[in-house]
Coordinates of C-alpha atoms in Angstrom, one line a residue:
M1 CA 56.0 50.4 -33.8
S2 CA 58.3 51.2 -31.7
A3 CA 57.6 53.4 -28.8
P4 CA 59.1 57.2 -28.7
L5 CA 60.8 56.8 -25.0
R6 CA 62.5 54.0 -23.8
I7 CA 63.4 53.7 -19.9
G8 CA 65.7 51.5 -18.6
H9 CA 67.9 50.7 -15.3
G10 CA 70.9 49.1 -14.1
F11 CA 72.7 48.0 -11.2
D12 CA 76.6 46.4 -10.9
T13 CA 78.6 45.4 -7.9
H14 CA 81.7 45.0 -7.2
R15 CA 84.5 44.1 -3.9
L16 CA 87.7 46.1 -3.0
E17 CA 90.6 45.7 -2.7
A18 CA 93.8 46.7 -2.0
G19 CA 95.7 48.7 -4.9
D20 CA 97.2 52.1 -5.7
G21 CA 93.6 53.1 -7.8
V22 CA 90.1 53.3 -9.7
T23 CA 88.3 53.8 -12.8
L24 CA 84.9 55.0 -12.3
G25 CA 82.8 56.7 -14.6
G26 CA 85.2 56.4 -17.2
V27 CA 88.4 59.2 -14.9
R28 CA 90.5 57.2 -13.0
I29 CA 90.8 57.9 -8.9
A30 CA 94.4 57.1 -7.7
C31 CA 93.7 56.2 -4.0
P32 CA 94.7 52.6 -2.1
Y33 CA 91.5 50.7 -3.6
R34 CA 90.7 48.9 -6.4
I35 CA 88.6 47.0 -7.9
V36 CA 88.1 43.5 -8.1
A37 CA 86.5 42.2 -11.7
H38 CA 87.7 41.0 -14.7
S39 CA 87.4 44.5 -16.8
D40 CA 88.4 47.7 -15.0
G41 CA 85.2 47.7 -13.4
D42 CA 84.1 50.5 -13.2
V43 CA 80.8 50.0 -11.5
L44 CA 79.2 53.6 -12.6
I45 CA 80.3 52.4 -16.9
H46 CA 78.1 48.7 -16.0
A47 CA 75.1 50.3 -14.3
L48 CA 75.0 52.1 -17.2
C49 CA 75.3 49.7 -19.7
D50 CA 73.1 47.7 -18.1
A51 CA 70.4 50.3 -18.2
L52 CA 70.6 51.0 -22.1
L53 CA 70.4 47.9 -22.8
G54 CA 67.7 47.7 -20.7
A55 CA 66.2 49.7 -22.7
I56 CA 66.5 48.3 -25.8
G57 CA 66.0 45.3 -24.9
G58 CA 69.0 43.6 -25.0
G59 CA 69.7 41.7 -22.7
D60 CA 72.7 42.9 -19.9
I61 CA 76.3 43.0 -19.7
G62 CA 77.2 39.7 -18.4
R63 CA 75.7 38.0 -22.3
L64 CA 77.4 40.4 -23.7
F65 CA 80.7 40.6 -22.8
P66 CA 81.6 37.4 -20.4
D67 CA 83.6 37.1 -17.8
T68 CA 84.9 33.7 -19.5
D69 CA 86.4 35.5 -21.9
P70 CA 89.5 36.4 -21.8
Q71 CA 89.3 39.0 -24.5
Y72 CA 87.5 41.6 -22.3
R73 CA 90.2 40.8 -19.3
G74 CA 91.4 44.0 -18.0
I75 CA 89.7 45.6 -20.7
D76 CA 88.0 49.5 -20.2
S77 CA 85.0 49.8 -19.4
R78 CA 84.8 52.7 -22.8
R79 CA 85.4 50.3 -25.0
L80 CA 82.1 48.4 -23.4
L81 CA 80.2 51.5 -23.6
A82 CA 81.6 51.5 -26.6
E83 CA 79.6 48.3 -27.8
V84 CA 76.2 48.8 -26.8
M85 CA 75.0 52.5 -28.3
G86 CA 76.5 50.4 -31.6
R87 CA 73.9 48.4 -29.9
V88 CA 71.1 51.6 -29.0
D89 CA 72.7 54.2 -32.3
A90 CA 71.4 49.8 -34.5
A91 CA 68.0 49.6 -32.4
G92 CA 67.0 53.5 -33.1
Y93 CA 67.1 55.3 -29.9
A94 CA 69.4 58.5 -28.7
V95 CA 70.0 58.5 -24.6
V96 CA 67.9 62.0 -23.6
N97 CA 69.2 61.9 -20.1
A98 CA 71.5 59.7 -17.6
D99 CA 70.8 59.0 -13.4
L100 CA 73.2 57.5 -11.9
S101 CA 73.9 56.7 -8.2
L102 CA 77.5 55.9 -6.9
I103 CA 77.4 53.4 -2.7
A104 CA 81.0 54.2 -2.1
Q105 CA 82.5 54.3 2.0
V106 CA 86.1 55.2 -0.3
P107 CA 87.2 57.2 -2.2
R108 CA 85.4 59.7 -2.1
V109 CA 85.3 61.4 -5.8
A110 CA 82.8 64.9 -5.0
S111 CA 86.0 66.7 -6.5
H112 CA 85.8 64.1 -9.7
V113 CA 81.9 64.5 -10.3
A114 CA 82.3 66.4 -13.1
A115 CA 86.0 65.0 -15.5
M116 CA 82.7 61.4 -15.1
R117 CA 79.3 63.8 -17.1
E118 CA 82.1 64.9 -19.0
A119 CA 83.2 61.6 -20.1
L120 CA 80.1 60.4 -20.8
A121 CA 78.3 62.9 -22.3
A122 CA 80.9 62.4 -24.9
D123 CA 79.8 58.5 -24.9
L124 CA 76.8 59.4 -24.7
R125 CA 76.6 61.8 -27.8
V126 CA 74.9 64.2 -25.3
E127 CA 75.6 67.4 -23.2
P128 CA 77.2 67.0 -19.7
C129 CA 74.1 68.7 -18.4
C130 CA 72.2 65.0 -19.5
V131 CA 74.3 63.1 -17.3
N132 CA 74.2 63.5 -14.2
I133 CA 75.8 61.9 -10.9
K134 CA 75.3 60.9 -7.8
A135 CA 77.6 59.4 -4.6
T136 CA 76.6 58.5 -1.6
T137 CA 78.0 55.9 1.0
N138 CA 76.4 53.8 3.4
E139 CA 76.5 55.0 6.6
G140 CA 79.4 52.4 7.6
M141 CA 76.9 49.6 7.2
D142 CA 77.4 46.1 5.1
A143 CA 80.2 45.4 3.6
V144 CA 80.6 48.8 1.9
G145 CA 79.8 50.7 4.6
R146 CA 83.1 47.9 6.2
K147 CA 84.7 48.9 2.9
E148 CA 84.5 46.0 1.2
G149 CA 82.9 47.2 -2.6
L150 CA 80.8 49.8 -4.3
S151 CA 77.8 49.5 -6.2
A152 CA 76.4 52.0 -8.4
H153 CA 72.5 52.4 -10.3
A154 CA 71.7 53.9 -13.4
V155 CA 68.7 55.3 -15.3
V156 CA 68.6 56.1 -18.5
L157 CA 65.4 57.4 -21.4
L158 CA 65.6 56.5 -24.5
Q159 CA 63.6 58.9 -27.7
A160 CA 62.8 57.0 -31.0
R161 CA 65.1 58.9 -33.7

C-alpha cells in the first residue's frame, strides 16, 4: 500500500556569467546575467523537479535528464517539469502544494513572483495559492553573495489520488 502523503525536497545551484537575462520559475527576466547550464538553468524548476522525484522515489533530474545528452541542450525546464509530472501521475499522486526558496543576490525577482507562481501552478495543476515562492539574498557572502551563482530549494507535498 502506498503512503497517502509524500514529502520531497530538492536543491539546485548554477553559476552566473555576463549575459542578457535568466529564466526562473518559468519566467524570463531581463538582467545583465545568464545562467551557465546545459539546459536553460532554471534553478527553481530544477529544485522543484528533484523535490517531486524525491517524493515518489524517482531519483533525480541529473539521472533522468543527463547533461551529457544533447537533446537537453538549452531545453526549457518547463518541458522537464512536464515529464516529471507525468511520472508523478503514473505513481498515483497529485501535488498538494509546493514551497520554493530562491537564494540569489541578482536578479531581483519580487516583481516576477506572481508570474512565476501562475506558471508553476499551471504546470503542477494546482491553484496559484498552492505555490509559494520566496527569495532572499546571501547578504554578500560566498559565491552567491558575490553574484557568481544562484541556488534554490523546493519542498513539495503530494497526495495519493
